[in-house]
Coordinates of C-alpha atoms (C1' of nucleotides) in Angstrom, one line a residue:
Chain A
M1 CA -72.9 25.1 -77.5
Q2 CA -70.8 22.3 -75.9
F3 CA -69.9 22.6 -72.3
N4 CA -66.8 21.5 -70.7
Q5 CA -67.6 19.2 -67.8
S6 CA -64.7 20.3 -65.7
Q7 CA -66.1 23.8 -65.1
A8 CA -69.6 24.9 -63.9
I9 CA -71.9 25.5 -66.8
Y10 CA -73.0 28.9 -65.5
L11 CA -69.4 30.1 -65.4
Q12 CA -68.9 28.9 -69.0
I13 CA -72.0 30.9 -70.0
A14 CA -70.7 34.0 -68.2
D15 CA -67.4 33.6 -70.0
Y16 CA -69.2 33.3 -73.3
V17 CA -71.0 36.6 -72.7
C18 CA -67.8 38.3 -71.6
D19 CA -66.1 37.1 -74.8
R20 CA -68.9 38.6 -76.8
V21 CA -68.4 41.9 -75.0
Q22 CA -64.7 41.9 -75.4
T23 CA -64.9 41.1 -79.1
G24 CA -67.5 43.9 -79.6
Q25 CA -70.4 41.8 -80.5
L26 CA -72.2 43.2 -77.5
K27 CA -71.5 46.9 -76.9
P28 CA -72.1 48.9 -73.7
E29 CA -75.7 49.8 -73.2
D30 CA -76.8 47.0 -75.6
R31 CA -79.5 44.7 -74.3
A32 CA -78.2 41.2 -73.4
P33 CA -80.2 38.3 -74.7
S34 CA -83.1 37.5 -72.5
V35 CA -82.7 34.7 -70.0
R36 CA -85.3 32.5 -71.7
E37 CA -83.9 33.2 -75.2
L38 CA -80.3 32.4 -74.2
A39 CA -81.6 29.3 -72.3
V40 CA -83.2 28.0 -75.5
T41 CA -80.2 28.7 -77.7
L42 CA -77.7 27.1 -75.3
E43 CA -80.1 24.3 -74.4
V44 CA -79.8 24.7 -70.7
N45 CA -82.2 25.3 -67.8
P46 CA -83.2 29.0 -67.5
N47 CA -82.2 28.9 -63.9
T48 CA -78.6 28.2 -65.0
V49 CA -78.6 31.3 -67.3
M50 CA -80.1 33.3 -64.5
R51 CA -77.3 32.3 -62.3
S52 CA -74.8 33.4 -65.0
Y53 CA -76.4 36.8 -65.2
E54 CA -76.5 37.2 -61.4
H55 CA -72.8 36.4 -61.5
L56 CA -72.1 39.0 -64.1
Q57 CA -74.2 41.6 -62.4
Q58 CA -72.3 41.1 -59.2
Q59 CA -69.1 41.9 -61.1
G60 CA -70.7 45.0 -62.6
I61 CA -70.4 43.7 -66.2
I62 CA -74.2 43.9 -66.7
Y63 CA -77.1 45.5 -64.9
T64 CA -80.8 45.0 -64.9
K65 CA -83.6 47.4 -65.9
R66 CA -86.7 46.1 -64.2
G67 CA -89.2 44.7 -66.7
L68 CA -86.9 45.3 -69.6
G69 CA -84.0 42.9 -69.2
Y70 CA -80.2 42.9 -68.7
Y71 CA -78.0 45.5 -70.2
I72 CA -74.3 45.7 -70.7
S73 CA -72.7 48.2 -68.3
E74 CA -71.0 51.3 -69.8
D75 CA -67.7 50.3 -68.2
A76 CA -68.0 46.6 -68.9
L77 CA -65.1 46.6 -71.3
Q78 CA -62.7 48.3 -69.1
K79 CA -63.6 46.2 -66.1
L80 CA -63.2 43.0 -68.2
N81 CA -59.9 44.1 -69.5
G82 CA -58.5 45.0 -66.1
Q83 CA -60.0 42.2 -64.2
R84 CA -59.3 39.4 -66.6
R85 CA -55.8 40.7 -67.3
N86 CA -54.9 40.8 -63.6
Q87 CA -56.2 37.3 -62.9
F88 CA -54.4 36.1 -66.0
L89 CA -51.1 37.6 -65.1
Q90 CA -51.1 36.6 -61.5
E91 CA -52.7 33.2 -61.5
E92 CA -52.8 31.6 -64.8
L93 CA -49.5 32.7 -66.2
P94 CA -47.3 31.1 -63.5
A95 CA -49.2 27.9 -63.8
F96 CA -48.8 28.0 -67.6
F97 CA -45.0 28.6 -67.2
H98 CA -44.8 25.8 -64.8
K99 CA -46.4 23.4 -67.2
I100 CA -44.4 24.3 -70.3
H101 CA -41.3 24.1 -68.1
L102 CA -42.1 20.5 -67.1
L103 CA -42.9 19.6 -70.6
G104 CA -39.7 21.1 -71.9
I105 CA -41.4 23.5 -74.2
E106 CA -39.8 26.8 -75.0
L107 CA -41.8 30.0 -75.8
D108 CA -40.3 30.1 -79.2
E109 CA -41.9 26.8 -80.1
L110 CA -45.3 28.3 -79.4
K111 CA -44.9 31.2 -81.8
E112 CA -45.8 29.3 -85.0
R113 CA -48.6 27.6 -83.2
Y114 CA -50.0 30.9 -82.3
D115 CA -49.7 32.2 -85.8
A116 CA -51.6 29.2 -87.0
F117 CA -54.2 29.8 -84.4
K118 CA -54.7 33.4 -85.4
A119 CA -54.9 32.5 -89.1
Q120 CA -57.5 29.9 -88.3
H121 CA -59.7 32.2 -86.3
S122 CA -59.5 35.3 -88.5
N123 CA -60.6 33.5 -91.7
P124 CA -63.1 30.9 -90.6
Chain B
M1 CA -48.5 22.1 -48.8
Q2 CA -51.2 24.6 -49.7
F3 CA -54.2 23.6 -51.7
N4 CA -56.1 25.5 -54.2
Q5 CA -59.8 25.4 -53.4
S6 CA -60.9 25.5 -57.0
Q7 CA -59.7 22.0 -57.6
A8 CA -60.2 18.8 -55.7
I9 CA -57.4 18.1 -53.2
Y10 CA -57.0 14.6 -54.3
L11 CA -56.3 15.8 -57.9
Q12 CA -53.8 18.3 -56.6
I13 CA -52.0 15.6 -54.8
A14 CA -52.0 13.4 -57.9
D15 CA -50.5 16.3 -59.8
Y16 CA -47.9 16.8 -57.1
V17 CA -46.8 13.2 -57.4
C18 CA -46.7 13.5 -61.2
D19 CA -44.6 16.6 -60.9
R20 CA -42.1 14.7 -58.8
V21 CA -42.0 11.9 -61.3
Q22 CA -41.5 14.3 -64.2
T23 CA -38.7 16.2 -62.4
G24 CA -37.0 12.9 -61.6
Q25 CA -37.4 13.1 -57.8
L26 CA -39.4 9.8 -58.1
K27 CA -37.9 7.4 -60.5
P28 CA -39.5 4.3 -62.2
E29 CA -39.7 1.4 -59.8
D30 CA -39.2 3.7 -56.8
R31 CA -41.6 3.2 -54.0
A32 CA -44.0 6.1 -53.6
P33 CA -44.6 7.4 -50.1
S34 CA -47.0 5.3 -48.2
V35 CA -50.6 6.5 -48.0
R36 CA -50.4 7.2 -44.3
E37 CA -47.0 8.8 -44.5
L38 CA -48.1 11.2 -47.3
A39 CA -51.3 11.9 -45.5
V40 CA -49.3 13.1 -42.4
T41 CA -46.9 15.3 -44.4
L42 CA -49.6 16.9 -46.4
E43 CA -51.9 17.2 -43.4
V44 CA -54.9 15.5 -45.1
N45 CA -57.0 12.5 -44.4
P46 CA -55.5 9.1 -45.5
N47 CA -58.6 8.5 -47.6
T48 CA -57.8 11.5 -49.7
V49 CA -54.3 10.3 -50.5
M50 CA -55.8 6.9 -51.2
R51 CA -58.0 8.4 -53.7
S52 CA -55.1 10.2 -55.4
Y53 CA -53.2 7.0 -55.6
E54 CA -56.2 5.1 -57.0
H55 CA -56.5 7.8 -59.6
L56 CA -52.9 7.5 -60.6
Q57 CA -53.1 3.7 -60.6
Q58 CA -55.9 3.7 -63.1
Q59 CA -53.9 5.9 -65.4
G60 CA -51.0 3.4 -65.1
I61 CA -48.6 5.9 -63.5
I62 CA -48.2 3.8 -60.3
Y63 CA -49.1 0.3 -59.4
T64 CA -49.5 -1.6 -56.1
K65 CA -47.6 -4.5 -54.6
R66 CA -49.7 -6.3 -52.1
G67 CA -48.8 -5.4 -48.5
L68 CA -45.8 -3.5 -49.7
G69 CA -46.9 -0.2 -51.1
Y70 CA -47.3 1.8 -54.3
Y71 CA -44.5 1.9 -56.9
I72 CA -43.8 4.1 -59.9
S73 CA -44.5 2.3 -63.1
E74 CA -41.7 1.7 -65.5
D75 CA -43.3 3.7 -68.3
A76 CA -44.7 6.4 -66.0
L77 CA -42.5 9.1 -67.5
Q78 CA -43.4 8.3 -71.0
K79 CA -47.1 8.2 -70.2
L80 CA -46.9 11.5 -68.4
N81 CA -45.0 13.2 -71.1
G82 CA -47.3 11.9 -73.8
Q83 CA -50.5 12.4 -71.9
R84 CA -49.9 15.7 -70.4
R85 CA -48.4 17.1 -73.6
N86 CA -51.4 16.0 -75.6
Q87 CA -53.8 17.5 -73.2
F88 CA -51.8 20.6 -73.1
L89 CA -51.5 21.1 -76.8
Q90 CA -55.1 20.2 -77.7
E91 CA -57.0 21.7 -74.8
E92 CA -55.1 24.2 -72.8
L93 CA -53.1 25.9 -75.5
P94 CA -56.0 27.0 -77.6
A95 CA -57.8 28.4 -74.5
F96 CA -54.5 30.2 -73.7
F97 CA -54.2 31.7 -77.1
H98 CA -57.8 32.7 -77.0
K99 CA -57.3 34.6 -73.8
I100 CA -54.2 36.5 -74.7
H101 CA -55.8 37.3 -78.0
L102 CA -58.8 38.8 -76.2
L103 CA -56.6 40.7 -73.8
G104 CA -54.5 42.0 -76.6
I105 CA -51.3 40.5 -75.3
E106 CA -48.6 39.3 -77.8
L107 CA -46.4 36.3 -77.1
D108 CA -43.3 38.5 -77.3
E109 CA -44.5 40.4 -74.2
L110 CA -44.4 37.2 -72.2
K111 CA -40.8 36.4 -72.8
E112 CA -39.4 38.6 -70.1
R113 CA -42.0 37.4 -67.7
Y114 CA -41.0 33.8 -68.5
D115 CA -37.3 34.6 -68.0
A116 CA -38.2 36.1 -64.6
F117 CA -40.2 33.0 -63.8
K118 CA -37.3 30.7 -64.6
A119 CA -34.8 32.8 -62.7
Q120 CA -37.0 32.7 -59.6
H121 CA -37.5 28.9 -59.7
S122 CA -33.9 27.9 -60.4
N123 CA -32.4 30.0 -57.5
P124 CA -35.0 30.0 -54.8
Chain C
M1 CA -79.9 -7.5 -51.4
Q2 CA -77.4 -9.9 -49.9
F3 CA -73.7 -9.4 -50.4
N4 CA -71.0 -11.9 -50.8
Q5 CA -68.2 -11.2 -48.4
S6 CA -65.5 -12.5 -50.7
Q7 CA -65.9 -9.5 -53.0
A8 CA -66.0 -5.8 -52.3
I9 CA -69.6 -4.6 -52.0
Y10 CA -69.1 -1.7 -54.4
L11 CA -68.1 -4.2 -57.1
Q12 CA -71.1 -6.3 -56.4
I13 CA -73.3 -3.3 -56.8
A14 CA -71.6 -2.4 -60.1
D15 CA -72.2 -5.9 -61.3
Y16 CA -75.8 -5.7 -60.2
V17 CA -76.3 -2.6 -62.3
C18 CA -74.5 -4.2 -65.3
D19 CA -76.8 -7.1 -65.0
R20 CA -79.8 -4.8 -65.1
V21 CA -78.4 -3.2 -68.3
Q22 CA -77.7 -6.5 -69.9
T23 CA -81.2 -7.8 -69.2
G24 CA -82.7 -4.7 -70.5
Q25 CA -84.2 -3.4 -67.3
L26 CA -82.0 -0.4 -67.7
K27 CA -81.9 0.9 -71.3
P28 CA -79.3 3.3 -72.8
E29 CA -80.1 6.9 -71.9
D30 CA -82.2 5.8 -69.0
R31 CA -81.4 7.5 -65.7
A32 CA -79.8 5.2 -63.2
P33 CA -81.2 5.3 -59.7
S34 CA -79.8 8.2 -57.7
V35 CA -76.9 7.5 -55.4
R36 CA -78.9 8.1 -52.2
E37 CA -81.9 6.2 -53.5
L38 CA -79.9 3.1 -54.4
A39 CA -78.1 3.4 -51.1
V40 CA -81.4 3.2 -49.2
T41 CA -82.8 0.3 -51.2
L42 CA -79.5 -1.7 -50.9
E43 CA -79.0 -0.7 -47.3
V44 CA -75.5 0.5 -47.7
N45 CA -73.7 3.8 -47.2
P46 CA -74.2 6.4 -50.1
N47 CA -70.4 6.6 -50.4
T48 CA -70.3 2.9 -51.3
V49 CA -72.8 3.4 -54.1
M50 CA -70.9 6.4 -55.2
R51 CA -67.8 4.3 -55.6
S52 CA -69.7 1.8 -57.7
Y53 CA -70.9 4.6 -60.0
E54 CA -67.4 6.1 -60.3
H55 CA -66.2 2.6 -61.2
L56 CA -68.9 2.2 -63.9
Q57 CA -68.3 5.7 -65.2
Q58 CA -64.6 5.2 -65.8
Q59 CA -65.5 2.1 -67.8
G60 CA -67.9 4.2 -69.9
I61 CA -71.0 2.2 -68.8
I62 CA -72.6 5.3 -67.3
Y63 CA -72.0 9.0 -67.4
T64 CA -73.1 11.9 -65.3
K65 CA -75.2 15.0 -66.1
R66 CA -74.4 17.8 -63.6
G67 CA -77.0 18.2 -61.0
L68 CA -79.3 15.7 -62.7
G69 CA -77.9 12.2 -62.1
Y70 CA -76.2 9.3 -63.7
Y71 CA -77.4 8.0 -67.1
I72 CA -76.7 4.8 -69.0
S73 CA -74.3 5.3 -71.9
E74 CA -75.6 4.7 -75.4
D75 CA -73.0 2.1 -76.0
A76 CA -73.2 0.5 -72.6
L77 CA -74.7 -2.7 -73.9
Q78 CA -72.1 -3.2 -76.6
K79 CA -69.3 -2.4 -74.1
L80 CA -70.6 -4.8 -71.6
N81 CA -71.1 -7.6 -74.0
G82 CA -67.7 -7.2 -75.5
Q83 CA -65.9 -6.6 -72.3
R84 CA -67.5 -9.2 -70.2
R85 CA -67.4 -11.8 -73.0
N86 CA -63.7 -11.3 -73.5
Q87 CA -62.9 -11.5 -69.9
F88 CA -65.0 -14.6 -69.6
L89 CA -63.5 -16.4 -72.5
Q90 CA -59.9 -15.5 -71.8
E91 CA -59.8 -15.7 -68.0
E92 CA -62.7 -17.5 -66.5
L93 CA -63.3 -20.2 -69.0
P94 CA -59.7 -21.7 -68.8
A95 CA -59.9 -21.7 -65.0
F96 CA -63.3 -23.3 -65.3
F97 CA -62.0 -26.0 -67.6
H98 CA -59.0 -26.5 -65.4
K99 CA -61.3 -27.2 -62.4
I100 CA -63.7 -29.6 -64.0
H101 CA -60.8 -31.4 -65.5
L102 CA -59.2 -31.8 -62.1
L103 CA -62.5 -32.9 -60.6
G104 CA -63.1 -35.4 -63.4
I105 CA -66.3 -33.8 -64.5
E106 CA -67.3 -33.8 -68.1
L107 CA -69.3 -31.1 -69.8
D108 CA -72.1 -33.4 -70.6
E109 CA -72.8 -34.0 -66.9
L110 CA -73.5 -30.3 -66.5
K111 CA -76.2 -30.2 -69.1
E112 CA -79.0 -31.3 -66.9
R113 CA -77.9 -29.1 -64.1
Y114 CA -78.0 -26.2 -66.5
D115 CA -81.5 -27.1 -67.6
A116 CA -82.6 -27.2 -64.0
F117 CA -80.9 -23.8 -63.4
K118 CA -82.7 -22.2 -66.4
A119 CA -86.1 -23.7 -65.3
Q120 CA -85.6 -22.3 -61.8
H121 CA -84.8 -18.8 -63.0
S122 CA -87.4 -18.4 -65.7
N123 CA -90.4 -19.5 -63.4
P124 CA -89.5 -18.2 -60.0
Chain D
M1 CA -45.0 -18.2 -61.2
Q2 CA -47.2 -15.3 -61.9
F3 CA -49.9 -14.3 -59.4
N4 CA -53.3 -13.0 -60.0
Q5 CA -53.7 -9.8 -58.1
S6 CA -57.4 -10.3 -57.4
Q7 CA -56.8 -13.2 -55.0
A8 CA -54.5 -13.5 -52.1
I9 CA -51.1 -14.9 -53.0
Y10 CA -51.1 -17.4 -50.1
L11 CA -54.4 -18.8 -51.5
Q12 CA -53.0 -19.1 -54.9
I13 CA -50.0 -21.0 -53.6
A14 CA -52.3 -23.3 -51.7
D15 CA -54.3 -23.9 -54.8
Y16 CA -51.1 -24.6 -56.7
V17 CA -50.1 -27.3 -54.1
C18 CA -53.6 -28.8 -54.2
D19 CA -53.4 -29.0 -58.0
R20 CA -50.2 -30.9 -57.7
V21 CA -51.8 -33.3 -55.3
Q22 CA -54.8 -33.8 -57.5
T23 CA -52.7 -34.4 -60.6
G24 CA -50.6 -36.9 -58.7
Q25 CA -47.4 -35.0 -58.8
L26 CA -47.5 -35.0 -55.1
K27 CA -48.7 -38.3 -53.6
P28 CA -50.0 -39.1 -50.1
E29 CA -47.2 -39.3 -47.5
D30 CA -44.8 -37.5 -49.9
R31 CA -42.9 -34.6 -48.3
A32 CA -44.1 -31.2 -49.5
P33 CA -41.4 -28.8 -50.7
S34 CA -39.9 -27.0 -47.7
V35 CA -41.1 -23.5 -46.9
R36 CA -37.8 -21.8 -47.8
E37 CA -37.4 -23.9 -51.0
L38 CA -40.9 -23.1 -52.3
A39 CA -40.4 -19.4 -51.3
V40 CA -37.3 -19.2 -53.5
T41 CA -38.9 -21.0 -56.4
L42 CA -42.0 -18.8 -56.3
E43 CA -40.1 -15.7 -55.5
V44 CA -42.3 -14.8 -52.5
N45 CA -41.7 -14.1 -48.8
P46 CA -41.3 -17.3 -46.8
N47 CA -44.0 -16.0 -44.4
T48 CA -46.4 -16.1 -47.3
V49 CA -45.6 -19.8 -48.0
M50 CA -45.9 -20.5 -44.3
R51 CA -49.3 -19.1 -44.3
S52 CA -50.3 -21.3 -47.3
Y53 CA -49.1 -24.3 -45.4
E54 CA -51.0 -23.3 -42.3
H55 CA -54.1 -22.9 -44.4
L56 CA -53.6 -26.4 -45.9
Q57 CA -52.9 -28.0 -42.6
Q58 CA -56.0 -26.5 -41.1
Q59 CA -58.0 -28.3 -43.9
G60 CA -56.2 -31.5 -43.2
I61 CA -54.5 -31.6 -46.7
I62 CA -51.0 -31.6 -45.2
Y63 CA -49.6 -32.3 -41.8
T64 CA -46.3 -31.4 -40.1
K65 CA -43.7 -33.7 -38.7
R66 CA -41.7 -31.6 -36.2
G67 CA -38.2 -30.9 -37.5
L68 CA -38.8 -32.8 -40.7
G69 CA -41.3 -30.7 -42.7
Y70 CA -44.7 -30.9 -44.1
Y71 CA -46.2 -34.1 -45.6
I72 CA -49.2 -34.8 -47.7
S73 CA -52.0 -36.4 -45.7
E74 CA -53.1 -39.9 -46.6
D75 CA -56.6 -38.8 -47.3
A76 CA -55.7 -35.6 -49.0
L77 CA -56.9 -36.7 -52.4
Q78 CA -60.3 -37.7 -51.1
K79 CA -60.7 -34.5 -49.1
L80 CA -59.8 -32.4 -52.0
N81 CA -62.1 -34.2 -54.4
G82 CA -65.0 -34.0 -52.0
Q83 CA -64.4 -30.5 -50.7
R84 CA -63.6 -28.8 -54.0
R85 CA -66.4 -30.6 -55.8
N86 CA -69.0 -29.5 -53.3
Q87 CA -67.8 -25.9 -53.3
F88 CA -67.7 -26.0 -57.1
L89 CA -71.2 -27.4 -57.5
Q90 CA -72.9 -25.2 -54.9
E91 CA -71.2 -21.9 -55.4
E92 CA -69.3 -21.6 -58.6
L93 CA -71.5 -23.5 -60.9
P94 CA -74.6 -21.3 -60.4
A95 CA -72.5 -18.1 -60.9
F96 CA -71.1 -19.7 -64.0
F97 CA -74.5 -20.5 -65.4
H98 CA -75.7 -17.0 -64.6
K99 CA -72.9 -15.6 -66.6
I100 CA -73.2 -17.7 -69.7
H101 CA -76.9 -17.0 -69.6
L102 CA -76.4 -13.3 -69.6
L103 CA -73.8 -13.6 -72.4
G104 CA -76.1 -15.7 -74.4
I105 CA -73.7 -18.6 -74.6
E106 CA -75.0 -22.1 -74.8
L107 CA -73.3 -25.1 -73.3
D108 CA -72.9 -26.7 -76.7
E109 CA -70.8 -23.8 -77.8
L110 CA -68.3 -24.6 -75.0
K111 CA -67.7 -28.1 -76.1
E112 CA -65.3 -27.4 -78.9
R113 CA -63.5 -24.9 -76.7
Y114 CA -63.1 -27.6 -74.1
D115 CA -61.8 -30.0 -76.6
A116 CA -59.3 -27.4 -77.7
F117 CA -58.3 -26.8 -74.1
K118 CA -57.8 -30.5 -73.4
A119 CA -55.7 -30.9 -76.5
Q120 CA -53.5 -28.0 -75.6
H121 CA -52.9 -29.2 -72.0
S122 CA -52.2 -32.8 -72.8
N123 CA -49.5 -32.2 -75.4
P124 CA -47.7 -29.1 -74.3
Chain E
dG1 C1' -83.4 17.4 -55.5
dT2 C1' -78.6 15.8 -57.7
dG3 C1' -73.5 14.5 -57.6
dG4 C1' -68.9 15.4 -55.4
dT5 C1' -65.4 16.0 -51.9
dC6 C1' -63.5 15.6 -47.4
dT7 C1' -62.9 14.0 -42.6
dA8 C1' -62.8 10.7 -38.9
dG9 C1' -62.6 6.4 -37.4
dA10 C1' -63.1 1.5 -37.7
dC11 C1' -61.9 -3.1 -39.3
dC12 C1' -59.8 -6.4 -42.4
dA13 C1' -56.4 -9.0 -45.2
dC14 C1' -51.8 -9.2 -46.6
dC15 C1' -46.5 -9.3 -46.4
Chain F
dG1 C1' -45.9 -2.1 -41.3
dT2 C1' -48.8 -2.0 -46.0
dG3 C1' -53.1 -1.2 -48.9
dG4 C1' -58.3 -1.7 -49.1
dT5 C1' -63.1 -1.3 -47.8
dC6 C1' -66.9 0.5 -45.3
dT7 C1' -69.6 3.6 -42.4
dA8 C1' -71.2 8.0 -40.6
dG9 C1' -71.7 12.6 -41.1
dA10 C1' -70.7 17.0 -42.9
dC11 C1' -70.4 20.6 -46.4
dC12 C1' -70.4 22.4 -51.1
dA13 C1' -71.7 23.4 -56.0
dC14 C1' -75.0 22.6 -59.4
dA15 C1' -79.7 22.4 -62.0

DNA sequence: GTGGTCTAGACCACC
DNA sequence: GTGGTCTAGACCACA
């Protein structure tokens, strides 16, 4: 996995896990990959993965069973949908509108790009 | 001016200046506000403004005349439009699409929000 | 290290690092001395070293690994050789020729001085 | 005239005057161009030219006749040749040798470049 | 431990 | 007045 250098790695890992939950690859009550395992796959320091998991745990997306590992919370999906949606609508969307306004792009122009995007990601 | 704490202040200042160029409040060959002046208006340390200006200078948006001040480059607008547009289309847009896809939002739903946004910013 | 007062210290530090790369004391993918470490050895403020490193980074000579330190780019040597050589041939050499021409010095006269210089720097 | 931004303008003007003396375009006891006149030709602030002249006067290259203007000193040429030659040999030459050494350039290689340079500047 | 940002205050050269 | 450099010291996020 490649990391964007403009955002903290542990946040990118947390986002990656959230994505997998939202897309159903990780279901409630599933066991999340172990810290060491994920650290190897992503080629990062285990401490960094640990920090991601602490971050997710704090938000109630995952929880820990002592000696067993981290598990996806039952209400992870609802939390994610609510939480991310709110943040998106209140913070990111205005910034997004500001940008396309400055660039002189209209929403209509984005439609075909979005269709292309969807086509590309549904049949990889 | 209020600063977002998730991004460096000097970058936000640089963005602010770019915005003023893109909206035509600062025209090519205009003199940019002096470092000290802008520092006072934005209530930050002059060093911080200095850093913003160095950042903009190395991108070719502004240039310096010895002992006189900083001036907007002749091709600042073109550079900004090209540069920001490219970055937007190649980096931000895919991330944006990814998000709305995960959240199950369709582009059509954003239209009325965008109209509201435009109305709000044209008649403050 | 002694600094020339006619040039900014942070540029002299950057030059110093470049020299070490060109002479092979620092090899591609090596870790550069940490900001604080170099600041102590050179007896300057850490901010000043930081500025040198930022300067080198934006030229692609070094890059940063989050939380780990600065590393020499893989193509640092090629960049340096190309960049410095071009600047030398196009800017410094004409000025040099201009000067010796005004002073009435011929290239031949410099040869023995150059030999002396080389002898002095190979067997210190 | 175009100015290099890495050196103070007033020094570049001073150098320009010295060059004209060394090449014989300005002879001892000639009147130097008036401050205002030179300021117009070079498109700079008269204060800046004034500073150049003060600088040259301090070195004894020119002197002032009250109400008449600045004149080239009788011994200007000798001073220039001695002074510049010393500075050149002691400060610039070692730096120059250092550079070509790092770049792996030999003096012999510069010979033909120098010939080309002389040819270009004798028959413009 | 590492880099990165910010403040405060000083001093300089330049126009 | 302008930009530019440097120091000192603080605080933060990251690995």
